[in-house]
CSV table of C-alpha atoms and ligand atoms in Angstrom, one decimal:
chain,number,residue,atom,x,y,z
A,4,UNK,CA,197.5,104.1,245.4
A,5,UNK,CA,196.2,106.5,242.2
A,6,UNK,CA,199.1,105.3,239.9
A,7,UNK,CA,198.1,101.5,240.6
A,8,UNK,CA,194.4,101.8,240.2
A,9,UNK,CA,196.2,103.5,237.2
A,10,UNK,CA,198.0,101.1,236.7
A,11,UNK,CA,195.0,97.5,236.9
A,12,UNK,CA,192.5,99.7,235.0
A,13,UNK,CA,194.9,100.4,232.1
A,14,UNK,CA,196.0,96.7,232.0
A,15,UNK,CA,192.6,95.7,231.6
A,16,UNK,CA,192.1,98.4,228.6
A,17,UNK,CA,188.8,100.2,230.6
A,18,UNK,CA,190.0,103.0,230.4
A,19,UNK,CA,187.0,103.9,228.8
A,20,UNK,CA,188.0,107.4,227.4
A,21,UNK,CA,189.4,108.5,230.8
A,22,UNK,CA,192.1,110.3,229.1
A,23,UNK,CA,191.6,113.7,228.7
A,24,UNK,CA,194.0,117.0,228.6
A,25,UNK,CA,195.5,115.1,225.9
A,26,UNK,CA,198.7,117.2,224.9
A,27,UNK,CA,202.3,117.2,223.2
A,28,UNK,CA,205.5,118.6,225.1
A,29,UNK,CA,209.6,118.4,224.5
A,30,UNK,CA,211.2,118.2,227.7
A,31,UNK,CA,213.7,115.2,229.1
A,32,UNK,CA,213.2,114.2,232.7
A,33,UNK,CA,214.5,111.8,235.3
A,34,UNK,CA,212.3,108.6,237.3
A,35,UNK,CA,214.3,105.6,239.5
A,36,UNK,CA,217.8,108.1,237.4
A,37,UNK,CA,216.9,106.6,233.9
A,38,UNK,CA,216.6,109.6,231.8
A,39,UNK,CA,213.7,110.4,229.5
A,40,UNK,CA,212.0,112.0,227.2
A,41,UNK,CA,209.0,113.5,227.6
A,42,UNK,CA,206.2,113.6,224.8
A,43,UNK,CA,202.9,114.3,226.2
A,44,UNK,CA,200.8,115.0,228.4
A,45,UNK,CA,197.7,114.3,229.5
A,46,UNK,CA,195.0,113.4,233.2
A,47,UNK,CA,193.2,110.6,234.8
A,48,UNK,CA,190.8,110.2,237.0
A,49,UNK,CA,192.7,114.7,237.4
A,50,UNK,CA,195.6,112.4,238.2
A,51,UNK,CA,198.5,113.6,235.8
A,52,UNK,CA,200.9,111.0,233.4
A,53,UNK,CA,203.1,111.0,231.1
A,54,UNK,CA,203.8,109.3,227.5
A,55,UNK,CA,207.4,109.5,227.4
A,56,UNK,CA,209.8,107.8,226.3
A,57,UNK,CA,213.6,105.2,226.9
A,58,UNK,CA,215.7,107.0,224.3
A,59,UNK,CA,218.6,104.3,224.5
A,60,UNK,CA,216.1,101.4,224.7
A,61,UNK,CA,213.5,103.0,222.2
A,62,UNK,CA,210.2,101.9,224.5
A,63,UNK,CA,207.2,104.3,225.7
A,64,UNK,CA,205.9,103.7,229.0
A,65,UNK,CA,203.4,105.8,231.0
A,66,UNK,CA,204.8,107.2,234.2
A,67,UNK,CA,203.4,109.0,236.8
A,68,UNK,CA,204.0,112.8,237.1
A,69,UNK,CA,204.5,113.7,240.7
A,70,UNK,CA,207.8,110.9,240.7
A,71,UNK,CA,209.1,112.7,237.5
A,72,UNK,CA,212.0,115.5,237.8
A,73,UNK,CA,211.8,117.2,234.7
A,74,UNK,CA,215.8,117.9,233.6
A,75,UNK,CA,217.6,119.7,231.2
A,76,UNK,CA,218.2,116.8,228.4
A,77,UNK,CA,222.2,115.4,229.0
A,78,UNK,CA,225.3,114.5,226.7
A,79,UNK,CA,224.2,111.3,226.6
A,80,UNK,CA,220.6,112.1,225.3
A,81,UNK,CA,221.9,113.8,222.1
A,82,UNK,CA,224.1,110.8,221.5
A,83,UNK,CA,220.8,108.1,221.5
A,84,UNK,CA,220.2,106.4,219.5
A,85,UNK,CA,216.4,107.6,219.8
A,86,UNK,CA,217.9,111.8,219.0
A,87,UNK,CA,220.3,110.2,216.4
A,88,UNK,CA,217.3,108.4,214.1
A,89,UNK,CA,214.3,111.3,214.9
A,90,UNK,CA,217.0,113.3,213.2
A,91,UNK,CA,217.4,110.7,210.0
A,92,UNK,CA,214.4,110.8,209.3
A,93,UNK,CA,213.5,113.6,209.0
A,94,UNK,CA,216.1,114.8,206.9
A,95,UNK,CA,215.9,117.2,204.0
A,96,UNK,CA,215.6,115.5,201.0
A,97,UNK,CA,211.7,115.2,201.1
A,98,UNK,CA,210.6,113.3,198.2
A,99,UNK,CA,206.6,113.2,198.0
A,100,UNK,CA,206.2,109.5,198.5
A,101,UNK,CA,208.3,106.5,201.2
A,102,UNK,CA,210.1,109.5,203.0
A,103,UNK,CA,211.8,108.8,206.1
A,104,UNK,CA,214.0,105.1,207.2
A,105,UNK,CA,212.8,102.1,204.9
A,106,UNK,CA,215.9,100.0,205.6
A,107,UNK,CA,218.0,98.7,208.9
A,108,UNK,CA,221.8,97.7,208.7
A,109,UNK,CA,220.8,94.3,208.7
A,110,UNK,CA,218.3,91.2,209.4
A,111,UNK,CA,214.9,92.4,207.8
A,112,UNK,CA,212.0,94.0,209.5
A,113,UNK,CA,207.7,93.6,209.4
A,114,UNK,CA,205.9,96.6,209.0
A,115,UNK,CA,201.7,95.0,208.5
A,116,UNK,CA,199.7,98.0,207.8
A,117,UNK,CA,196.5,98.4,209.3
A,118,UNK,CA,194.6,101.2,207.0
A,119,UNK,CA,190.8,101.8,207.3
A,120,UNK,CA,188.7,98.7,205.5
A,121,UNK,CA,185.5,97.9,204.4
A,122,UNK,CA,186.7,94.1,204.2
A,123,UNK,CA,185.3,92.0,206.8
A,124,UNK,CA,187.9,90.0,209.4
A,125,UNK,CA,191.5,90.1,208.8
A,126,UNK,CA,194.4,88.8,207.6
A,127,UNK,CA,194.0,86.8,210.6
A,128,UNK,CA,196.2,83.5,208.4
A,129,UNK,CA,199.9,86.8,208.6
A,130,UNK,CA,199.4,86.1,212.9
A,131,UNK,CA,199.0,83.1,213.1
A,132,UNK,CA,202.1,81.8,210.4
A,133,UNK,CA,203.9,84.4,213.0
A,134,UNK,CA,203.1,82.7,216.1
A,135,UNK,CA,203.7,79.1,215.1
A,136,UNK,CA,207.3,80.4,214.4
A,137,UNK,CA,210.7,79.4,216.6
A,138,UNK,CA,211.0,82.6,216.6
A,139,UNK,CA,209.4,83.2,219.8
A,140,UNK,CA,207.1,85.8,219.6
A,141,UNK,CA,207.6,87.3,216.6
A,142,UNK,CA,208.3,90.8,216.1
A,143,UNK,CA,206.2,92.9,214.1
A,144,UNK,CA,204.9,96.6,214.1
A,145,UNK,CA,201.5,97.4,213.2
A,146,UNK,CA,201.1,100.8,211.6
A,147,UNK,CA,197.2,101.0,212.7
A,148,UNK,CA,194.9,103.2,212.1
A,149,UNK,CA,191.6,104.6,214.4
A,150,UNK,CA,189.4,104.0,212.1
A,151,UNK,CA,190.7,100.3,211.2
A,152,UNK,CA,190.4,99.3,215.3
A,153,UNK,CA,186.9,100.8,214.9
A,154,UNK,CA,185.2,98.4,212.9
A,155,UNK,CA,187.4,95.6,213.6
A,156,UNK,CA,187.1,95.9,217.1
A,157,UNK,CA,186.8,91.9,217.9
A,158,UNK,CA,190.8,91.8,215.8
A,159,UNK,CA,191.6,94.0,217.5
A,160,UNK,CA,191.0,92.4,220.5
A,161,UNK,CA,192.9,89.1,219.6
A,162,UNK,CA,196.3,90.8,218.7
A,163,UNK,CA,196.4,92.9,221.9
A,164,UNK,CA,195.5,89.4,223.3
A,165,UNK,CA,198.1,87.6,221.3
A,166,UNK,CA,200.5,90.2,222.8
A,167,UNK,CA,199.7,89.8,226.5
A,168,UNK,CA,199.9,85.8,225.8
A,169,UNK,CA,203.2,86.7,224.9
A,170,UNK,CA,203.0,85.3,221.4
A,171,UNK,CA,203.4,88.1,218.9
A,172,UNK,CA,205.4,91.5,220.6
A,173,UNK,CA,203.9,94.1,218.5
A,174,UNK,CA,204.5,97.2,218.9
A,175,UNK,CA,202.4,99.5,217.4
A,176,UNK,CA,203.0,102.3,215.0
A,177,UNK,CA,200.9,105.8,214.3
A,178,UNK,CA,199.1,105.3,210.5
A,179,UNK,CA,196.7,107.9,211.5
A,180,UNK,CA,193.5,107.6,213.3
A,181,UNK,CA,191.8,109.1,210.1
A,182,UNK,CA,194.0,108.3,206.5
A,183,UNK,CA,191.9,110.2,205.2
A,184,UNK,CA,191.9,109.3,200.9
A,185,UNK,CA,190.7,111.0,197.4
A,186,UNK,CA,190.5,108.5,194.6
A,187,UNK,CA,190.6,111.4,192.6
A,188,UNK,CA,193.0,113.6,193.7
A,189,UNK,CA,196.7,114.0,192.6
A,190,UNK,CA,199.7,112.7,195.1
A,191,UNK,CA,200.5,116.1,196.2
A,192,UNK,CA,196.4,116.9,197.3
A,193,UNK,CA,196.1,113.4,199.2
A,194,UNK,CA,196.1,111.5,201.7
A,195,UNK,CA,197.6,114.0,204.7
A,196,UNK,CA,198.4,116.3,201.8
A,197,UNK,CA,193.8,117.0,201.1
A,198,UNK,CA,193.5,120.7,202.2
A,199,UNK,CA,191.2,120.0,205.4
A,200,UNK,CA,193.9,117.8,206.9
A,201,UNK,CA,194.9,118.8,210.8
A,202,UNK,CA,197.5,116.4,210.9
A,203,UNK,CA,198.8,117.0,214.5
A,204,UNK,CA,195.4,116.0,215.2
A,205,UNK,CA,195.2,113.0,213.6
A,206,UNK,CA,198.2,111.7,214.7
A,207,UNK,CA,197.8,112.3,218.7
A,208,UNK,CA,193.4,111.2,217.9
A,209,UNK,CA,195.0,107.8,217.2
A,210,UNK,CA,197.4,108.2,220.1
A,211,UNK,CA,194.1,108.2,222.8
A,212,UNK,CA,192.4,105.5,221.0
A,213,UNK,CA,195.4,103.8,221.8
A,214,UNK,CA,195.6,104.7,225.2
A,215,UNK,CA,191.7,104.0,226.0
A,216,UNK,CA,192.5,100.5,225.0
A,217,UNK,CA,195.5,99.8,226.9
A,218,UNK,CA,198.0,99.9,224.3
A,219,UNK,CA,201.0,102.2,224.7
A,220,UNK,CA,202.1,104.3,222.1
A,221,UNK,CA,205.4,103.6,220.4
A,222,UNK,CA,206.8,106.5,218.8
A,223,UNK,CA,207.4,104.8,214.9
A,224,UNK,CA,204.5,107.0,212.5
A,225,UNK,CA,203.6,106.0,208.9
A,226,UNK,CA,202.6,108.1,206.4
A,227,UNK,CA,199.3,107.3,205.1
A,228,UNK,CA,200.1,105.8,201.4
A,229,UNK,CA,203.9,107.4,202.2
A,230,UNK,CA,202.8,110.6,200.7
A,231,UNK,CA,204.3,113.3,202.6
A,232,UNK,CA,206.3,117.1,202.7
A,233,UNK,CA,207.8,119.2,204.7
A,234,UNK,CA,206.0,120.7,206.3
A,235,UNK,CA,204.0,117.5,207.3
A,236,UNK,CA,207.6,115.7,207.9
A,237,UNK,CA,208.0,118.7,209.9
A,238,UNK,CA,205.2,118.2,212.7
A,239,UNK,CA,205.4,114.5,212.6
A,240,UNK,CA,209.2,115.3,214.0
A,241,UNK,CA,207.9,118.5,216.0
A,242,UNK,CA,205.7,115.6,217.5
A,243,UNK,CA,208.9,112.7,218.9
A,244,UNK,CA,207.3,111.0,216.3
A,245,UNK,CA,210.3,108.5,214.0
A,246,UNK,CA,209.1,108.0,210.3
A,247,UNK,CA,209.7,104.9,209.1
A,248,UNK,CA,208.8,104.0,205.0
A,249,UNK,CA,209.3,100.6,203.7
A,250,UNK,CA,212.1,99.4,200.8
A,251,UNK,CA,210.0,96.1,200.1
A,252,UNK,CA,206.4,96.4,199.7
A,253,UNK,CA,205.8,92.8,198.1
A,254,UNK,CA,202.3,93.3,196.5
A,255,UNK,CA,204.1,95.8,194.4
A,256,UNK,CA,206.8,92.6,193.9
A,257,UNK,CA,209.6,94.4,195.8
A,258,UNK,CA,211.4,91.7,197.4
A,259,UNK,CA,213.2,91.9,200.6
A,260,UNK,CA,216.8,92.1,201.0
A,261,UNK,CA,219.0,92.7,203.7
A,262,UNK,CA,218.3,95.1,205.8
A,263,UNK,CA,215.1,95.9,204.1
A,264,UNK,CA,211.0,97.3,206.3
A,265,UNK,CA,209.5,94.8,204.7
A,266,UNK,CA,205.3,96.2,204.4
A,267,UNK,CA,202.6,94.3,203.4
A,268,UNK,CA,198.8,95.3,204.1
A,269,UNK,CA,196.7,93.3,207.3
A,270,UNK,CA,193.2,94.5,206.2
A,271,UNK,CA,192.9,92.2,203.7
A,272,UNK,CA,193.1,95.3,201.0
A,273,UNK,CA,196.4,93.0,199.4
A,274,UNK,CA,196.6,89.5,199.9
A,275,UNK,CA,199.2,88.6,197.4
A,276,UNK,CA,201.6,91.3,199.7
A,277,UNK,CA,201.2,88.6,202.9
A,278,UNK,CA,201.4,85.7,200.3
A,279,UNK,CA,205.0,86.7,199.4
A,280,UNK,CA,205.7,87.0,203.7
A,281,UNK,CA,204.4,83.2,203.8
A,282,UNK,CA,206.3,81.9,201.1
A,283,UNK,CA,209.2,84.0,202.1
A,284,UNK,CA,208.7,82.0,206.0
A,285,UNK,CA,208.3,79.0,204.4
A,286,UNK,CA,211.2,79.2,202.0
A,287,UNK,CA,213.8,80.3,204.1
A,288,UNK,CA,214.1,78.1,207.7
A,289,UNK,CA,216.0,80.8,209.6
A,290,UNK,CA,214.8,84.3,208.5
A,291,UNK,CA,216.6,87.0,210.7
A,292,UNK,CA,213.2,89.3,211.5
A,293,UNK,CA,213.8,92.1,214.1
A,294,UNK,CA,211.6,95.5,215.6
A,295,UNK,CA,212.3,98.2,214.9
A,296,UNK,CA,213.3,98.9,218.2
A,297,UNK,CA,216.5,97.5,217.3
A,298,UNK,CA,216.9,100.1,214.2
A,299,UNK,CA,220.4,101.3,214.7
B,15,LIG,ZN1,197.6,102.8,204.8
């Protein structure tokens, strides 16, 4: 009954800040005979839950802690796609810009950043074009921020609805809650490298926001401005998230090639990037776009 109540409230997105004691953990566990990596622990109405990842499908789930058996990680876990991608995406060297996975093996991957923006509305035309594609539902990863959600709540609700109706295959990526930026600072001291940044809180705050609105966060993370250093990469790894960069930032004229992770902005900050993608959709009938969850 307790689990049922949670899921009814969760699916309707009315947990209304009901999530408490949200904290990162790192352990393997069994649930219904499947091995999961536990990522976060939290309480809802005094009951205990986990945010957990299936390391083979890269799908995240909410599990009732009462039915979870914490166990040591199997050899299969260390050979899983998740474990390999986590290691690969956080390995040295640590470039100041565009660290993490920037391309896959084949096909294309579409990522849309929703950084804080004072623009009214959002790139609705992009999502309507995706919904109209023959590939259905069209896979897209949104790297979202809390500041964008709170200022564009109607748009956020619309995106959630499209996913719920099966019109889009959305993976909800983490782009931090606050996405801090100081115009006068050089990159080395900007975005998450600003002195007052608390990266752990910034990441967890976005996850709690998504959960409170009925969305399960994925394990994909993109650094604001694609700017990071060794310390911030290690923090993200410690939280169990896979870092995603891009080798095709369309507004910068970086055209996609086989395996590219495409980056456009869905917040109206770079309309030319969205336009380039729409032109690409028109030009190529069978654009093979895949979910980041299929990365090898
Ligand atoms: Zn951003």
